[in-house]
GROMACS .gro file of C-alpha atoms in nm:
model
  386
    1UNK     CA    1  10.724   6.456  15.295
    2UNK     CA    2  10.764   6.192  15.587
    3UNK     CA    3  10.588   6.296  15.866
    4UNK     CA    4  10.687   6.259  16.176
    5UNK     CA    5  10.482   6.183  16.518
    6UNK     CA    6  10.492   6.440  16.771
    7UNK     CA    7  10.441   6.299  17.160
    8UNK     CA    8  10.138   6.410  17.344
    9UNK     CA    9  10.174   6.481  17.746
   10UNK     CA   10   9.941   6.126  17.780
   11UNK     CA   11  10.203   5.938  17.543
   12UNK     CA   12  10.525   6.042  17.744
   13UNK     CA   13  10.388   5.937  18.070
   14UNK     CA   14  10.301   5.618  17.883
   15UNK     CA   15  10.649   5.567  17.756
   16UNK     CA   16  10.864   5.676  18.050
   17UNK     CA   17  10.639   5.428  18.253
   18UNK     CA   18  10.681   5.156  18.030
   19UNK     CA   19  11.072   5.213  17.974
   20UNK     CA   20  11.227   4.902  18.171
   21UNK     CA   21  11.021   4.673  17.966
   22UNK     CA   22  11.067   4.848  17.610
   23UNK     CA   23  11.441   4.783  17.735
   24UNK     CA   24  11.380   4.421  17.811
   25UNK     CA   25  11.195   4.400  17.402
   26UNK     CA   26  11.476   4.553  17.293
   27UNK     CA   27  11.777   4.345  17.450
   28UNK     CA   28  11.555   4.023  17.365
   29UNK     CA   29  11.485   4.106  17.024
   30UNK     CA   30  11.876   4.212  16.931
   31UNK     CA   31  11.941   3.869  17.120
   32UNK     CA   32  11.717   3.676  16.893
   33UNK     CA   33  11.789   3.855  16.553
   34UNK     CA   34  11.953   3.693  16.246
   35UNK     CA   35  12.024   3.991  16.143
   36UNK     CA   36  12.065   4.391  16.215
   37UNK     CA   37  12.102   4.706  16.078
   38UNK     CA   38  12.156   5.017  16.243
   39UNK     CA   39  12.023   5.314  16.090
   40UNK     CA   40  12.155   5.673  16.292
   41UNK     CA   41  12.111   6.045  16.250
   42UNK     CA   42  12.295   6.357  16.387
   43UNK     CA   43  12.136   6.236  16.745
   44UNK     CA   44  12.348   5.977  16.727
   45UNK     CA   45  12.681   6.170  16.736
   46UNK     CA   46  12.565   6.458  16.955
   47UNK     CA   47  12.686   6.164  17.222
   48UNK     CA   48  13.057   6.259  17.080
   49UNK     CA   49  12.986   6.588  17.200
   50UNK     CA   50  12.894   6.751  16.780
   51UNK     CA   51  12.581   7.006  16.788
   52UNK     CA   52  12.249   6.874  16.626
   53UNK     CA   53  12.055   7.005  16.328
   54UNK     CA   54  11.877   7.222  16.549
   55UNK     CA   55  12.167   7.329  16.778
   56UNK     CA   56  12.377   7.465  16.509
   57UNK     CA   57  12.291   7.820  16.390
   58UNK     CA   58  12.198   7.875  16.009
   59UNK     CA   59  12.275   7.542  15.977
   60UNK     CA   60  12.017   7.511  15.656
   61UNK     CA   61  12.166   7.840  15.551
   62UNK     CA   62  12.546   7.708  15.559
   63UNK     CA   63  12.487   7.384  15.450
   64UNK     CA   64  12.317   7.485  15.136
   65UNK     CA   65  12.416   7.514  14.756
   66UNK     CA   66  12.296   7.839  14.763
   67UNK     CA   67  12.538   8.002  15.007
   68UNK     CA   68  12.827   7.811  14.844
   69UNK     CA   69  12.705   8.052  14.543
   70UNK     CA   70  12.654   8.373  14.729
   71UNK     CA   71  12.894   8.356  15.019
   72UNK     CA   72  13.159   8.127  14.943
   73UNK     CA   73  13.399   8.252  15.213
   74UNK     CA   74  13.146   8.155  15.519
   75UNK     CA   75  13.031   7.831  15.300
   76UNK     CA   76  13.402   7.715  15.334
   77UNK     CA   77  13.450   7.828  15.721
   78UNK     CA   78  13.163   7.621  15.804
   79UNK     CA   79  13.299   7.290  15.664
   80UNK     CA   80  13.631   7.320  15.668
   81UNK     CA   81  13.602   7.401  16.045
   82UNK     CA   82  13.348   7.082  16.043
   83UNK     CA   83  13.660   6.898  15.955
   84UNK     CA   84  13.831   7.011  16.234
   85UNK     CA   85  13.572   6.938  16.485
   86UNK     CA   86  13.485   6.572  16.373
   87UNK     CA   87  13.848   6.532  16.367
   88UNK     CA   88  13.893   6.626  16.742
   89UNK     CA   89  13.542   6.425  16.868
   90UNK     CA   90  13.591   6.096  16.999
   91UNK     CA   91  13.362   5.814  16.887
   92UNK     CA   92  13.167   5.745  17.195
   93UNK     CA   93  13.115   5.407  17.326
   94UNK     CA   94  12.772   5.334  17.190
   95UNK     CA   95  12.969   5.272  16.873
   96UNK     CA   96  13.165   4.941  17.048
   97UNK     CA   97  12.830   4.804  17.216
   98UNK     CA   98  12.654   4.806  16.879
   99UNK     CA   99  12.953   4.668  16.688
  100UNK     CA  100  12.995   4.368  16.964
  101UNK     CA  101  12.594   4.307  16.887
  102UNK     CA  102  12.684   4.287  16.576
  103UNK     CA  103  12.947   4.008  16.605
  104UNK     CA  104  12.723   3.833  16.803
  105UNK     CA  105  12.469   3.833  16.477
  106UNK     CA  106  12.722   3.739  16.250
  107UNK     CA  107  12.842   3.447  16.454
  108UNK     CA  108  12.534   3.259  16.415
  109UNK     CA  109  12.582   3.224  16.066
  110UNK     CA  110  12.774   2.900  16.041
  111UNK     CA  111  12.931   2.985  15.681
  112UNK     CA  112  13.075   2.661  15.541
  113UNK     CA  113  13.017   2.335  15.684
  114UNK     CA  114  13.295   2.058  15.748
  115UNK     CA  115  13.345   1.724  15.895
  116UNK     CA  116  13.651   1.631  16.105
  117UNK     CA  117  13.698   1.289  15.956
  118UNK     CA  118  13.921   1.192  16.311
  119UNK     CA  119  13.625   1.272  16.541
  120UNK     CA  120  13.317   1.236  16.351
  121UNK     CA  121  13.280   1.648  16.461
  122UNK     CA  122  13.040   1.876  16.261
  123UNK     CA  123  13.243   2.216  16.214
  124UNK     CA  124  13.219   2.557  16.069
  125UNK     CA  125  13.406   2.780  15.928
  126UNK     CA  126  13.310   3.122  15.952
  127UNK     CA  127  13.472   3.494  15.874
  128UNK     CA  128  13.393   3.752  16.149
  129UNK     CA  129  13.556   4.124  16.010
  130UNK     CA  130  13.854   3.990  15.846
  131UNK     CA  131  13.920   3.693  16.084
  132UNK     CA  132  13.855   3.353  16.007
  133UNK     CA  133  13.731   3.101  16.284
  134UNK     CA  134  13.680   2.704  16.277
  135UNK     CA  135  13.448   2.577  16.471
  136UNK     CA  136  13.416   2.228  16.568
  137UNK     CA  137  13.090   2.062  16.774
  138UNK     CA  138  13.168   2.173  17.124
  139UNK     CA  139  13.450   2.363  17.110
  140UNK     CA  140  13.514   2.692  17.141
  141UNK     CA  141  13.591   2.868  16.817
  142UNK     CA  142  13.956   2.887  16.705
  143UNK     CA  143  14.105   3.145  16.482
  144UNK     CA  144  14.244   3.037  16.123
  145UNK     CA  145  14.648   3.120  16.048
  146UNK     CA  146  14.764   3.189  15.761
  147UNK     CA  147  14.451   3.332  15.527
  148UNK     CA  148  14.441   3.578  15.296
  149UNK     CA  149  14.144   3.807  15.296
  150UNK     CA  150  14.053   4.032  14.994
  151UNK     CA  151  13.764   4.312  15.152
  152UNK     CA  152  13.699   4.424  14.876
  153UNK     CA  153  13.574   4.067  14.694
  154UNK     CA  154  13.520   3.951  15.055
  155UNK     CA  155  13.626   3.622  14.991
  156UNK     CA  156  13.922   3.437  15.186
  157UNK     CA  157  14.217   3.205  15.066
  158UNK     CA  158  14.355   2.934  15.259
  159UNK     CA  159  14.572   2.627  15.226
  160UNK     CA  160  14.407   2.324  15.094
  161UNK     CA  161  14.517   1.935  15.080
  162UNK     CA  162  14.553   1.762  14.762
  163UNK     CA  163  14.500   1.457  14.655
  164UNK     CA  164  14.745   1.254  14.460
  165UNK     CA  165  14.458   1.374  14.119
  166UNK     CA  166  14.536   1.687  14.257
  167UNK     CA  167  14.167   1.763  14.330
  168UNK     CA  168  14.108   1.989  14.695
  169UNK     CA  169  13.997   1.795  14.983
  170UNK     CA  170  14.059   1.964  15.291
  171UNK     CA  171  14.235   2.200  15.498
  172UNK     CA  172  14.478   2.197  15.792
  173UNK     CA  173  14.349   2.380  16.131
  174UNK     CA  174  14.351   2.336  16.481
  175UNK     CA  175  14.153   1.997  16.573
  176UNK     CA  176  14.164   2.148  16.988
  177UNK     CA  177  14.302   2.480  17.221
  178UNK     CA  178  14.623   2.298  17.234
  179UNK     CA  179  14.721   2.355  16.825
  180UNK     CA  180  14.684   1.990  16.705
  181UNK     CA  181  14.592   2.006  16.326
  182UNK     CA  182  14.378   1.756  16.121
  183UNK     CA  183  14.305   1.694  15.760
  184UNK     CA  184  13.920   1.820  15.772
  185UNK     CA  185  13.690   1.724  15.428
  186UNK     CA  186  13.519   1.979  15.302
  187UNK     CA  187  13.163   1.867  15.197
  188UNK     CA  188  13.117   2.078  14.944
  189UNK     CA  189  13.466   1.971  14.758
  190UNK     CA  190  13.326   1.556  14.846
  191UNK     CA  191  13.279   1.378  14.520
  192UNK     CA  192  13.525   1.493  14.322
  193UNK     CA  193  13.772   1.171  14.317
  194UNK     CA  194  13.698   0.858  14.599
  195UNK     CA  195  14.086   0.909  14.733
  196UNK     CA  196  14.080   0.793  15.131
  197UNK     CA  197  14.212   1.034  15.400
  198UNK     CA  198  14.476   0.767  15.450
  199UNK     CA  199  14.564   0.887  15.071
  200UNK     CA  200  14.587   1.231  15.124
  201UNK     CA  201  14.932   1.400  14.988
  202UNK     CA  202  15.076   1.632  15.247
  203UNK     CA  203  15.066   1.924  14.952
  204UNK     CA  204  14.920   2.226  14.997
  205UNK     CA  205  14.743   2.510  14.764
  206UNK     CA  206  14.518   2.790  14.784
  207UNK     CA  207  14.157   2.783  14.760
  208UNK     CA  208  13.942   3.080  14.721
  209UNK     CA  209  13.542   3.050  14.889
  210UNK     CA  210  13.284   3.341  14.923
  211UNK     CA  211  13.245   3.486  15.220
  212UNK     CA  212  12.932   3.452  15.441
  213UNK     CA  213  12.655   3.665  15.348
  214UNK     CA  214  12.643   4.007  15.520
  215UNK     CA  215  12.412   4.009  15.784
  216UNK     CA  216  12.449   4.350  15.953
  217UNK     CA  217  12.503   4.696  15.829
  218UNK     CA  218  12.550   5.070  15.916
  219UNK     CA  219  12.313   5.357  15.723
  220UNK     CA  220  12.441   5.698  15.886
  221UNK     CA  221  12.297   6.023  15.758
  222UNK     CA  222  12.591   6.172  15.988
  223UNK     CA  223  12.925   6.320  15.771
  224UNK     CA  224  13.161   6.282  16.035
  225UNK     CA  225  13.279   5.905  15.964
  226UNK     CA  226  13.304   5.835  16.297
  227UNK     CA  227  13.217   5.477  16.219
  228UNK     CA  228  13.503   5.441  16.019
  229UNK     CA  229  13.726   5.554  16.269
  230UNK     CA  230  13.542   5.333  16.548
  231UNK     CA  231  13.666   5.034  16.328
  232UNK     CA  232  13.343   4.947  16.143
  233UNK     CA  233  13.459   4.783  15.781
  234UNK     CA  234  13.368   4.969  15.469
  235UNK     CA  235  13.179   4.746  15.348
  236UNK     CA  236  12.920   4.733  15.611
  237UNK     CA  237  12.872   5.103  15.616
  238UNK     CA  238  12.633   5.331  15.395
  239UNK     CA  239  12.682   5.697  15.416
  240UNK     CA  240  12.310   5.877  15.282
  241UNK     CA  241  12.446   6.215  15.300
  242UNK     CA  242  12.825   6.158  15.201
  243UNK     CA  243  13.105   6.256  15.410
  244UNK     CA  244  13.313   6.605  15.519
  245UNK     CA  245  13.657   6.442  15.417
  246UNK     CA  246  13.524   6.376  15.047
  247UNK     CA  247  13.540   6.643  14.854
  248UNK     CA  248  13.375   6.719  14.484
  249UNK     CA  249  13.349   6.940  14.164
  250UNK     CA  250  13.050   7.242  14.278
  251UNK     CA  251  12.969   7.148  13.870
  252UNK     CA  252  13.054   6.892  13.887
  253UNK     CA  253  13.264   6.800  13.581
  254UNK     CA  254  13.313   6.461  13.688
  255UNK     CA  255  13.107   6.211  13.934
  256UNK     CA  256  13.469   6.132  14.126
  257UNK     CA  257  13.580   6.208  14.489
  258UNK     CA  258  13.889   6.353  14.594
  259UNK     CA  259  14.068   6.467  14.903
  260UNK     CA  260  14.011   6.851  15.067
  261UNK     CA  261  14.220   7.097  14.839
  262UNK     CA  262  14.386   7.412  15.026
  263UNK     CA  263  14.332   7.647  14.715
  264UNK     CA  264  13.955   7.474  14.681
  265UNK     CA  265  13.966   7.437  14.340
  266UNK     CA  266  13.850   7.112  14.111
  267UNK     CA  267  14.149   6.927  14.008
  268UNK     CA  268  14.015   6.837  13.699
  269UNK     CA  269  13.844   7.126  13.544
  270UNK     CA  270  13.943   7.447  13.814
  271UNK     CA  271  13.597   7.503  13.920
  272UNK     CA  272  13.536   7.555  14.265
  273UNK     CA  273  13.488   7.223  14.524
  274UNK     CA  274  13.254   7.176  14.777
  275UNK     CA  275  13.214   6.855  15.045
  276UNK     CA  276  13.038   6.555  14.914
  277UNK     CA  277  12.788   6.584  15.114
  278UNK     CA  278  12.413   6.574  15.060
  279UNK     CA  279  12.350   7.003  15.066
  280UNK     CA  280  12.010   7.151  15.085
  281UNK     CA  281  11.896   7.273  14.748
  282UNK     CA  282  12.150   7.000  14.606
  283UNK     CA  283  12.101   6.851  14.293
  284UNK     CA  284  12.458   6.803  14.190
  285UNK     CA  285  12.563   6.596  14.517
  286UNK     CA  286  12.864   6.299  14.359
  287UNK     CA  287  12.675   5.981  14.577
  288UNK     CA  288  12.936   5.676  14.631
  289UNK     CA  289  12.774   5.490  14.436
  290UNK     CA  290  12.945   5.143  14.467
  291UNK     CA  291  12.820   5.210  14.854
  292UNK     CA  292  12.470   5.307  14.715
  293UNK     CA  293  12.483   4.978  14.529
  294UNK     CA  294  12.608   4.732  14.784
  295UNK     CA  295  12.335   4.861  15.030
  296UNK     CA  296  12.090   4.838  14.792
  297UNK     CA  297  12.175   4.460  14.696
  298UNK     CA  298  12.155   4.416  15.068
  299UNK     CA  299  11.841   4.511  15.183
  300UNK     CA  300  11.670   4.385  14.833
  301UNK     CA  301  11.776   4.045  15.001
  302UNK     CA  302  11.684   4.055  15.310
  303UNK     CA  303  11.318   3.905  15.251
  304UNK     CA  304  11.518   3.603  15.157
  305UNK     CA  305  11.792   3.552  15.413
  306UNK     CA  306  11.605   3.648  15.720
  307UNK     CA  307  11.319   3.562  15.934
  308UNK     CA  308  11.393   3.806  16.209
  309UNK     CA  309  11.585   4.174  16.110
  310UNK     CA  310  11.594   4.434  16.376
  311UNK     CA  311  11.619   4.744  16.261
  312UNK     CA  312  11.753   4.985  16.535
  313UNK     CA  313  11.721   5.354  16.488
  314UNK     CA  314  11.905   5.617  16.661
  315UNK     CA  315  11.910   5.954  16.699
  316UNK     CA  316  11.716   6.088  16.375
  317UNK     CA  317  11.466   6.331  16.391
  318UNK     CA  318  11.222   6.558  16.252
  319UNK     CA  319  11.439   6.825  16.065
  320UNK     CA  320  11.610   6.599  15.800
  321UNK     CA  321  11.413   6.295  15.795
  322UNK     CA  322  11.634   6.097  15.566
  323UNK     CA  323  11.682   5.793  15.839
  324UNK     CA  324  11.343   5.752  15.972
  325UNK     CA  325  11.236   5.725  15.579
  326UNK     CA  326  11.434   5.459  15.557
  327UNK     CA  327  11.356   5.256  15.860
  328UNK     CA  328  10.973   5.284  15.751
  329UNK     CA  329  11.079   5.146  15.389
  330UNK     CA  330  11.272   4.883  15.507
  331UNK     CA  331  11.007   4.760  15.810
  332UNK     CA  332  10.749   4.821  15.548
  333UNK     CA  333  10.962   4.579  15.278
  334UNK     CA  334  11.031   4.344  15.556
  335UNK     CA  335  10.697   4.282  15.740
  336UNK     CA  336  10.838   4.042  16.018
  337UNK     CA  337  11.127   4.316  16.148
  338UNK     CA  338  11.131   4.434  16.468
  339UNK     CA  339  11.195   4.808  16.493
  340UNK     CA  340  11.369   4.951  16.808
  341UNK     CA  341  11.353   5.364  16.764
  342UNK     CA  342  11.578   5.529  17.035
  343UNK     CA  343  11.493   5.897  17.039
  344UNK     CA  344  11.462   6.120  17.348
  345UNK     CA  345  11.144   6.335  17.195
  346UNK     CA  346  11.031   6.101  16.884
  347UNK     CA  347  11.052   5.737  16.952
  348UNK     CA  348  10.719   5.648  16.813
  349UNK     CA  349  10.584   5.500  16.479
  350UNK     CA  350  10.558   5.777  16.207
  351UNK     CA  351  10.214   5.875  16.062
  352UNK     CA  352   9.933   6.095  16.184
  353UNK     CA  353   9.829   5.830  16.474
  354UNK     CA  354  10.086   5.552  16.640
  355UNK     CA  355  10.005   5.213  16.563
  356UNK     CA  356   9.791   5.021  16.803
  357UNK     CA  357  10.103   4.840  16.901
  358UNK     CA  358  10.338   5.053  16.949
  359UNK     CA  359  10.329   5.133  17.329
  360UNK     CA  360  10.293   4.733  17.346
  361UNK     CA  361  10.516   4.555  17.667
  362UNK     CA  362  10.420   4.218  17.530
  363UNK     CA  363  10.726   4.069  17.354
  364UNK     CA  364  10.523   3.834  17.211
  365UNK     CA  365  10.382   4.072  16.997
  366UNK     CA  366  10.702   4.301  16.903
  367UNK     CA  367  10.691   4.546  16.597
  368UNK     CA  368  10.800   4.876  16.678
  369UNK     CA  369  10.996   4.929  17.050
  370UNK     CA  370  10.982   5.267  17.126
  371UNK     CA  371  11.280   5.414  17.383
  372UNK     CA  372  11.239   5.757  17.543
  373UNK     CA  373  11.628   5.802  17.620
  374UNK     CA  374  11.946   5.979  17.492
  375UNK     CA  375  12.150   5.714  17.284
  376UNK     CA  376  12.412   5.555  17.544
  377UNK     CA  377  12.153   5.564  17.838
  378UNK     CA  378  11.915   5.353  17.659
  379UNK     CA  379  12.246   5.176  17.505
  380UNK     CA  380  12.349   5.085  17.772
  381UNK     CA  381  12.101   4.962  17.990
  382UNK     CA  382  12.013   4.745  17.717
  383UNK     CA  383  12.334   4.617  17.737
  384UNK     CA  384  12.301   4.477  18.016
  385UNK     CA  385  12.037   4.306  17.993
  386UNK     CA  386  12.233   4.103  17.708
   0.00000   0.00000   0.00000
């Protein structure tokens, strides 16, 4: 069981005095990062106007295997009507202020490294969401035309120069803001044949690169898929507990997801369905598992490709602890994270005592940031301090 810390009356009054500079740790820390992950619980969407845990009555009760047994008619009220209500609830804004964070993470990853053999230029080429962006030494970045981008294998094709052996060279992109293209060597490619530029055919083909490493990433205990619909790329988001709009075998006769059915019946075997969603008293819950997988591939290595992960935490608290489990397992695998936990009643370190740092204001010694606040007031004053 992970226990969480409760706030004494001395430990408040600490916190809500110390709040403008836990803000300041924060916005310098997410500033500073090389990468981020954002781990959220039902706090998190209570800001879209959807009831809490604790604000929703039975909940435990309704979203448990056992009712689905005993009183399938109020088991299917519940989440069907679920449906309905994360359907009409807006993200809120907190989801575009941690997505633009994000992109600001993910551009400091230069990705693949060129020289512009006209001006002597070091440049980059990068992939931001599905966007490609060159990048030369002083310039501002310039999007890509013409590439092909497979999400899935998130790797990009775009068209290369030949030379006259046929071997790749380069690429043709924007060498300025006013569209002028160059022939731009790809280092990597070098080597392959001692052809000039001068020799360069004017033939193009397709090349296909990896992508950049991921270096941010969404773990949401909440079912509603709001970050979906806020525009956050599947690929970049793990759902713990599942999602309302998936639905499964109650068996189940097969580990596969399929769409709500009106006459709630399995469409492979005719046993009833039920949400894929993580129930209480669940052990037959159909995970995603090429999600679980790509998460897990992740965060195994982060040790590796960075120095400084933040791990910001929002909204989870004591009744389903699924969130905060996971930001002490990943702070714990990762010893040089920073942890910012935004919680209005439990922002502090989990355990039976706080660690001696955690009510620190000395961002020189940054390990766990604890924020007193609802999720878009701390958001956003945060923010701006960015």
């Amino acid at each position: 069981m992970h226990k969480v810390h409760t706030l004494t009356e001395k430990e408040s009054t600490k916190l809500g005095h110390n709040l403008e500079q836990h803000y300041k740790d924060a916005a310098e820390a997410l500033k500073s990062c090389d990468a981020l992950v954002l781990n959220t619980g039902a706090g998190w969407s209570a800001e879209s106007g959807l009831k809490t845990y604790k604000e929703v009555s039975d909940y435990v009760k309704l979203a448990s295997v056992l009712t689905l047994k005993e009183d399938a008619e109020s088991f299917y009220e519940f989440w069907e009507g679920s449906m309905q209500l994360y359907n009409e609830a807006t993200p809120h804004e907190g989801h575009t202020l941690v997505r633009e964070w994000m992109r600001s993470v993910e551009a400091k990853h230069k990705g693949i490294l060129f020289t512009d053999p006209v001006s002597k230029r070091n440049i980059s080429l990068s992939l931001r969401d599905t966007t490609l962006w060159y990048t030369p030494e002083g310039i501002p970045p310039v999007e890509v035309k013409h590439v092909m981008y497979d999400s899935v294998k998130r790797k990009f094709t775009l068209p290369m120069c030949l030379t006259k052996e046929g071997h790749p060279r380069g690429f043709h992109v924007p060498r300025d803001m006013k569209g002028m293209t160059v022939a731009c060597q790809v280092k990597e490619l070098c080597g392959l044949c001692g052809v000039d530029v001068d020799g360069w055919e004017e033939s193009m083909a397709s090349l296909t690169l990896p992508a950049p490493l991921r270096v941010t990433y969404c773990v949401t205990s909440n079912v509603d898929r709001h970050f979906k619909r806020a525009g956050f790329e599947d690929d970049m988001v793990r759902e713990i507990h599942g999602n309302a709009f998936e639905w499964q075998c109650s068996v189940p006769c097969v580990a596969k997801r399929f769409a709500h059915k009106k006459d709630r019946s399995c469409p492979f075997c005719g046993s009833a369905i039920r949400p894929a969603v993580l129930l209480f008293g669940d052990n037959a819950f159909v995970d995603d598992q090429e999600q679980e997988s790509a998460f897990a591939s992740w965060a195994a290595s982060l040790p590796q490709t960075s120095r400084s992960l933040v791990i910001l935490e929002i909204g989870a608290g004591p009744t389903v602890t699924s969130i905060r489990a996971l930001t002490s397992q990943l702070a714990k695998s990762h010893p040089s994270a920073t942890v910012i936990r935004i919680n209005p009643d439990h922002p502090l370190p989990d355990g039976s005592r706080p660690r001696s740092n955690s009510l620190t204001t000395n961002p020189n010694s940054r390990k766990h940031i604890p924020i007193l606040n609802s999720t878009l007031a701390a958001l956003s004053a945060i923010h701006a301090l960015m």
